[in-house]
């Protein structure tokens, strides 16, 4: 399969509702789409999950444009590959910049699956025909508003509720949720808002039977998380700290977590995500698929990844309508009673809605092979 051309679009989409975490609020999504074509004219799509500002990780929309244009696209354009696993070798001389790498790698997986007339899920080795999904709910200034949001999503059937916590918005908020919903599968994501000085407070969360606490400590830490896990009963799930299979191995060996949130962008692509999934399966560590407020393209990639067998816990991949007035794929992603049916068309299985894609495009670059 020869990589004939790559198109990068800078997109701007407005989310229906602002989304607030411990590090800030986001409503405007400024992100990139990559389209890769092979010599037979198959077209694969990928999405960059980097945000405009570097609050979740160090990558931004601008750094991903730089990396794609000056390093990553030249490394693959015109090359012939027989399998997407080879892309990591082509990128082998470029350190980190995982979200930029995953943008191209994801598009190459899609074009590979289309080239072989199979679904992306099947190309990855996934077997599930539907996936179980939860919902991630942002911080609300008033707890009544949060409870109203939770109520709506429980009524829609989402399989578990994830709420964001931060210092001053934690034990009492979780207590209020548990009083209203004693049995709902519930978890909390701190996005690195605490330190080991907060151990006593974090121990108080043990009384609420949370499925897990996600990334309580620093975004680059796996040592303190191991110390914390020894002192709390609630399983720790790592998100920000895990960038590779090697990080995963070290975190599991240290006892830093019992669960891993897999995000393709954070780990540099679907091939690495699959390796992490496979390794965790051998260690008895559950994984689930995280979200980055993606458009339909990234969402479709997440759905395909979640069909792998060790994605045993509901992920953050909600339906399109939770985020967008109009998504950029046809059909849109629909979650019904907490399940998304895996599409059966080739590749990502959803068709880019070009009218919507063009409408939200603010910049575009085309790279052709010689
Ligand atoms: O609904 C989603 O896509 C997941 C939302 C979410 O939790 C999140 C959104 C943006 C950045 C980081 C995170 C996170 O998982 O920590
Ligand atoms: Mg998280």
Coordinates of C-alpha atoms and ligand atoms in Angstrom, one line a residue:
X1 CA 0.0 0.0 0.0
X2 CA 1.6 3.3 -1.2
X3 CA 0.9 6.5 0.7
X4 CA 0.1 8.8 -2.2
X5 CA -1.2 12.0 -0.6
X6 CA -2.0 13.5 2.8
X7 CA -4.4 16.3 3.5
X8 CA -4.5 18.1 6.9
X9 CA -7.5 20.2 7.8
X10 CA -7.7 22.6 10.7
X11 CA -11.2 22.4 12.1
X12 CA -13.2 24.6 14.4
X13 CA -16.3 23.2 16.0
X14 CA -18.3 24.6 18.9
X15 CA -19.4 22.1 21.5
X16 CA -23.1 22.2 22.6
X17 CA -22.0 22.7 26.2
X18 CA -18.8 23.9 27.9
X19 CA -16.8 21.1 29.5
X20 CA -15.0 21.9 32.7
X21 CA -12.2 19.9 34.3
X22 CA -9.8 20.7 37.2
X23 CA -7.6 22.5 34.7
X24 CA -10.1 24.7 32.9
X25 CA -13.1 24.9 30.6
X26 CA -13.3 24.1 26.9
X27 CA -16.1 24.7 24.4
X28 CA -14.3 25.6 21.2
X29 CA -12.7 22.6 19.6
X30 CA -9.7 23.7 17.4
X31 CA -8.2 20.4 16.1
X32 CA -6.9 18.7 13.0
X33 CA -8.1 16.0 10.6
X34 CA -5.8 14.0 8.4
X35 CA -6.9 12.3 5.2
X36 CA -4.5 9.7 3.8
X37 CA -5.0 8.3 0.3
X38 CA -3.3 5.2 -1.2
X39 CA -2.4 4.6 -4.8
X40 CA -5.8 2.8 -5.4
X41 CA -7.7 5.9 -4.2
X42 CA -8.8 4.6 -0.8
X43 CA -9.1 7.3 1.7
X44 CA -8.4 7.0 5.4
X45 CA -9.3 9.5 8.1
X46 CA -7.6 10.4 11.4
X47 CA -8.1 13.0 14.1
X48 CA -5.6 14.9 16.3
X49 CA -6.8 15.1 19.9
X50 CA -4.4 17.9 20.9
X51 CA -6.2 21.0 22.3
X52 CA -5.4 24.6 21.6
X53 CA -3.5 25.0 24.8
X54 CA -1.2 22.6 26.6
X55 CA -3.2 21.8 29.7
X56 CA -3.9 18.1 29.3
X57 CA -0.5 17.4 27.7
X58 CA 2.3 19.5 26.2
X59 CA 1.0 19.1 22.7
X60 CA -1.2 21.8 21.1
X61 CA -2.9 22.2 17.7
X62 CA 0.1 24.4 16.6
X63 CA 2.7 21.9 17.7
X64 CA 0.9 19.1 15.9
X65 CA 0.8 21.2 12.7
X66 CA 4.6 21.7 13.0
X67 CA 5.3 18.1 13.7
X68 CA 3.1 16.8 10.9
X69 CA 4.3 19.3 8.2
X70 CA 8.1 19.2 9.0
X71 CA 8.7 15.6 10.3
X72 CA 5.8 13.1 10.3
X73 CA 4.3 13.6 6.8
X74 CA 7.8 13.6 5.2
X75 CA 8.5 10.3 7.0
X76 CA 5.6 8.5 5.4
X77 CA 4.6 10.3 2.2
X78 CA 5.4 8.2 -0.9
X79 CA 6.3 5.2 1.3
X80 CA 4.9 1.7 0.7
X81 CA 3.8 -0.2 3.8
X82 CA 2.3 -3.6 4.2
X83 CA 0.8 -3.0 7.7
X84 CA 0.1 0.0 9.9
X85 CA 2.4 -1.5 12.7
X86 CA 5.3 -0.3 10.4
X87 CA 4.4 3.3 10.9
X88 CA 6.1 3.4 14.4
X89 CA 9.4 2.4 12.7
X90 CA 9.0 5.2 10.1
X91 CA 8.5 7.6 13.1
X92 CA 11.3 6.0 15.1
X93 CA 13.6 9.0 14.8
X94 CA 11.0 11.4 16.2
X95 CA 10.6 11.5 20.0
X96 CA 7.2 11.9 21.8
X97 CA 4.6 14.1 20.0
X98 CA 2.3 11.1 20.4
X99 CA -0.9 13.0 19.4
X100 CA 0.6 14.2 16.2
X101 CA 1.9 10.7 15.4
X102 CA -1.5 9.1 16.1
X103 CA -3.3 11.5 13.7
X104 CA -1.4 10.0 10.8
X105 CA -1.2 6.5 12.1
X106 CA -5.0 6.4 12.7
X107 CA -5.6 7.5 9.1
X108 CA -3.2 4.9 7.8
X109 CA -5.1 2.2 9.8
X110 CA -8.4 3.3 8.2
X111 CA -6.9 3.3 4.7
X112 CA -5.3 -0.1 5.4
X113 CA -8.7 -1.6 6.5
X114 CA -10.5 -0.1 3.5
X115 CA -7.7 -1.4 1.2
X116 CA -8.4 -4.9 2.6
X117 CA -12.2 -4.4 2.6
X118 CA -12.6 -5.0 6.3
X119 CA -13.8 -3.0 9.3
X120 CA -11.2 -1.1 11.3
X121 CA -12.4 -3.1 14.3
X122 CA -11.7 -6.4 12.5
X123 CA -8.3 -5.1 11.2
X124 CA -7.4 -4.5 14.9
X125 CA -8.6 -7.9 15.9
X126 CA -11.8 -6.8 17.6
X127 CA -14.8 -9.0 17.7
X128 CA -17.5 -7.1 19.6
X129 CA -20.6 -6.1 17.6
X130 CA -21.6 -3.5 20.2
X131 CA -19.7 -1.7 22.9
X132 CA -20.7 -0.5 26.4
X133 CA -20.3 3.2 27.0
X134 CA -20.3 5.5 30.0
X135 CA -20.4 9.3 30.2
X136 CA -17.8 11.8 31.5
X137 CA -19.5 14.8 33.0
X138 CA -17.7 18.2 33.6
X139 CA -17.6 20.2 36.7
X140 CA -20.7 22.4 37.4
X141 CA -20.6 25.4 39.7
X142 CA -23.8 24.3 41.4
X143 CA -24.1 20.7 42.6
X144 CA -27.9 20.7 41.7
X145 CA -26.9 21.3 38.0
X146 CA -24.5 18.4 38.2
X147 CA -27.2 16.1 39.7
X148 CA -29.6 17.2 36.9
X149 CA -27.0 16.3 34.3
X150 CA -26.3 12.9 35.9
X151 CA -30.0 12.3 36.0
X152 CA -30.4 12.9 32.3
X153 CA -27.6 10.6 31.4
X154 CA -28.8 7.8 33.7
X155 CA -32.2 8.1 31.9
X156 CA -30.4 7.9 28.6
X157 CA -29.0 4.6 29.8
X158 CA -25.3 5.3 30.0
X159 CA -23.5 2.4 31.8
X160 CA -21.5 4.4 34.2
X161 CA -21.1 8.0 35.4
X162 CA -17.7 9.7 35.6
X163 CA -17.5 13.0 37.3
X164 CA -14.6 15.4 37.5
X165 CA -13.3 16.4 40.9
X166 CA -10.8 19.0 42.2
X167 CA -9.8 20.3 45.7
X168 CA -12.9 21.8 47.2
X169 CA -15.2 19.9 44.8
X170 CA -14.8 16.3 45.8
X171 CA -16.0 14.4 49.0
X172 CA -19.2 16.5 49.4
X173 CA -20.0 16.3 45.7
X174 CA -19.5 12.5 45.6
X175 CA -21.5 12.2 48.8
X176 CA -24.4 14.1 47.2
X177 CA -24.3 11.9 44.1
X178 CA -24.2 8.7 46.2
X179 CA -27.2 9.9 48.3
X180 CA -29.2 10.5 45.1
X181 CA -27.9 7.4 43.3
X182 CA -26.7 4.7 45.8
X183 CA -26.0 2.0 43.2
X184 CA -25.0 3.8 39.9
X185 CA -21.6 2.7 38.7
X186 CA -19.6 5.8 39.6
X187 CA -16.0 7.0 39.2
X188 CA -14.1 10.3 39.7
X189 CA -11.4 11.8 37.5
X190 CA -9.1 14.4 39.2
X191 CA -6.9 15.2 36.1
X192 CA -3.9 15.5 38.4
X193 CA -5.4 18.0 40.9
X194 CA -4.0 16.4 44.1
X195 CA -0.7 15.5 45.8
X196 CA 0.3 13.0 48.5
X197 CA -0.5 15.8 51.0
X198 CA -4.1 15.0 50.3
X199 CA -4.0 11.3 51.3
X200 CA -6.4 11.7 54.2
X201 CA -9.0 13.4 51.9
X202 CA -8.5 10.8 49.2
X203 CA -9.1 8.0 51.8
X204 CA -12.5 9.5 52.6
X205 CA -13.5 8.7 49.0
X206 CA -13.2 4.9 49.9
X207 CA -16.6 5.0 51.6
X208 CA -18.4 5.7 48.3
X209 CA -17.7 2.4 46.5
X210 CA -16.3 4.2 43.4
X211 CA -15.3 1.9 40.5
X212 CA -12.0 3.8 40.4
X213 CA -10.3 7.2 40.8
X214 CA -8.7 8.4 37.6
X215 CA -5.3 10.2 37.7
X216 CA -5.4 11.7 41.2
X217 CA -1.7 12.8 41.2
X218 CA 0.7 14.5 38.9
X219 CA 0.5 14.0 35.2
X220 CA 4.1 12.7 35.0
X221 CA 4.0 10.5 38.1
X222 CA 3.9 6.8 38.7
X223 CA 5.9 6.7 42.0
X224 CA 3.5 8.6 44.2
X225 CA 0.5 6.9 42.7
X226 CA 2.0 3.6 43.9
X227 CA 2.4 5.0 47.4
X228 CA -1.2 6.3 47.3
X229 CA -2.6 3.0 46.0
X230 CA -1.2 1.2 49.1
X231 CA -3.2 3.6 51.3
X232 CA -6.6 3.7 49.5
X233 CA -9.0 0.9 48.6
X234 CA -10.5 2.6 45.6
X235 CA -8.6 1.3 42.5
X236 CA -6.4 3.9 40.8
X237 CA -6.8 4.3 37.0
X238 CA -4.0 6.1 35.2
X239 CA -4.7 8.4 32.3
X240 CA -2.2 11.3 31.8
X241 CA 0.8 9.3 33.1
X242 CA 0.7 6.5 30.5
X243 CA 2.3 7.3 27.1
X244 CA 3.5 3.8 26.0
X245 CA 3.6 0.1 26.6
X246 CA 6.8 0.7 28.6
X247 CA 5.0 3.2 30.9
X248 CA 2.3 0.6 31.3
X249 CA 4.7 -2.1 32.3
X250 CA 6.5 0.1 34.8
X251 CA 3.2 1.4 36.4
X252 CA 1.9 -2.2 36.7
X253 CA 5.2 -3.5 38.2
X254 CA 5.3 -0.6 40.7
X255 CA 1.6 -1.1 41.7
X256 CA 0.8 2.5 40.6
X257 CA -2.7 1.5 39.3
X258 CA -5.2 -1.3 38.9
X259 CA -6.9 0.0 35.7
X260 CA -5.7 1.9 32.6
X261 CA -7.5 4.4 30.5
X262 CA -6.2 3.9 26.9
X263 CA -6.3 6.9 24.6
X264 CA -4.9 6.4 21.2
X265 CA -3.6 10.0 20.9
X266 CA -1.8 9.9 24.2
X267 CA 0.1 6.7 23.3
X268 CA 1.0 7.5 19.7
X269 CA -1.5 5.4 17.8
X270 CA -3.7 2.4 17.5
X271 CA -0.8 -0.1 17.3
X272 CA 0.6 1.0 20.6
X273 CA -2.9 1.1 22.1
X274 CA -3.4 -2.5 21.0
X275 CA 0.0 -3.5 22.5
X276 CA -1.0 -1.9 25.9
X277 CA -4.4 -3.7 25.7
X278 CA -2.7 -7.1 25.0
X279 CA -0.1 -6.6 27.8
X280 CA -2.8 -5.6 30.4
X281 CA -4.8 -8.7 29.5
X282 CA -1.8 -10.9 30.5
X283 CA -1.5 -9.0 33.8
X284 CA -5.2 -9.0 34.8
X285 CA -5.4 -5.3 34.4
X286 CA -8.7 -4.0 33.0
X287 CA -8.6 -1.3 30.4
X288 CA -11.2 1.1 29.0
X289 CA -11.1 3.7 26.2
X290 CA -10.9 7.3 27.2
X291 CA -12.2 10.3 25.2
X292 CA -10.9 13.7 24.2
X293 CA -14.2 15.3 23.2
X294 CA -13.6 14.0 19.6
X295 CA -15.5 14.7 16.5
X296 CA -17.0 11.7 14.7
X297 CA -13.7 10.7 13.1
X298 CA -11.8 10.2 16.4
X299 CA -15.0 8.8 18.0
X300 CA -15.2 6.1 15.2
X301 CA -11.6 5.2 15.9
X302 CA -12.3 4.8 19.6
X303 CA -15.3 2.6 18.8
X304 CA -13.2 0.3 16.7
X305 CA -10.5 0.0 19.4
X306 CA -13.1 -0.7 22.1
X307 CA -14.1 -3.9 20.3
X308 CA -10.9 -5.6 21.6
X309 CA -11.7 -8.2 24.3
X310 CA -9.9 -6.6 27.3
X311 CA -11.8 -3.4 27.0
X312 CA -13.9 -4.7 29.9
X313 CA -15.1 -1.5 31.4
X314 CA -17.4 1.1 29.8
X315 CA -15.4 3.9 28.1
X316 CA -16.0 7.6 27.6
X317 CA -17.1 7.3 24.0
X318 CA -20.6 8.8 24.2
X319 CA -22.9 9.5 21.3
X320 CA -22.3 12.4 18.9
X321 CA -25.3 14.4 20.2
X322 CA -23.7 14.6 23.7
X323 CA -21.1 17.0 22.1
X324 CA -22.3 18.4 18.8
X325 CA -25.3 20.0 17.2
X326 CA -24.0 18.4 14.0
X327 CA -21.2 15.9 13.8
X328 CA -19.1 15.5 10.7
X329 CA -19.9 11.8 9.9
X330 CA -22.9 9.9 8.5
X331 CA -24.6 8.4 10.3
X332 CA -23.7 10.1 13.6
X333 CA -22.6 7.9 16.5
X334 CA -25.7 6.9 18.5
X335 CA -25.6 5.5 22.0
X336 CA -28.8 3.5 22.8
X337 CA -29.3 2.4 26.4
X338 CA -25.6 2.7 26.9
X339 CA -24.5 0.7 23.9
X340 CA -23.1 1.8 20.5
X341 CA -23.5 -0.7 17.7
X342 CA -20.2 -1.2 15.9
X343 CA -20.6 -0.2 12.2
X344 CA -20.1 -2.8 9.6
X345 CA -18.8 -0.7 6.7
X346 CA -15.1 -0.8 5.6
X347 CA -12.6 1.1 7.7
X348 CA -14.0 3.4 10.4
X349 CA -17.4 2.4 9.1
X350 CA -18.8 6.0 9.1
X351 CA -18.7 8.2 6.1
X352 CA -17.3 11.7 6.5
X353 CA -20.0 14.3 5.8
X354 CA -18.1 16.5 3.4
X355 CA -20.5 19.3 3.5
X356 CA -20.1 19.5 7.3
X357 CA -16.3 18.9 7.1
X358 CA -15.9 21.8 4.7
X359 CA -18.1 24.1 6.8
X360 CA -16.0 23.6 9.9
X361 CA -12.6 23.8 8.0
X362 CA -10.6 26.9 8.7
X363 CA -7.3 25.9 7.0
X364 CA -6.1 23.1 4.7
X365 CA -2.8 21.8 3.5
X366 CA -2.3 19.1 0.8
X367 CA 0.9 17.1 0.6
X368 CA 1.4 15.0 -2.6
X369 CA 4.1 12.3 -3.1
X370 CA 6.4 12.8 -6.1
Ligands
LIG1 O1 -16.2 12.7 26.8 C1 -15.0 12.6 26.5 O2 -14.6 12.6 25.4 C2 -14.0 12.5 27.7 C3 -14.0 13.7 28.5 C4 -12.8 13.7 29.5 O3 -13.0 13.2 30.6 C5 -11.6 14.5 29.1 C6 -11.8 15.5 28.2 C7 -10.8 16.3 27.8 C8 -9.5 16.1 28.3 C9 -9.3 15.0 29.2 C10 -10.4 14.2 29.6 C11 -10.0 13.1 30.6 O4 -10.4 11.9 30.4 O5 -9.3 13.3 31.5
LIG2 MG1 -8.9 11.5 32.5

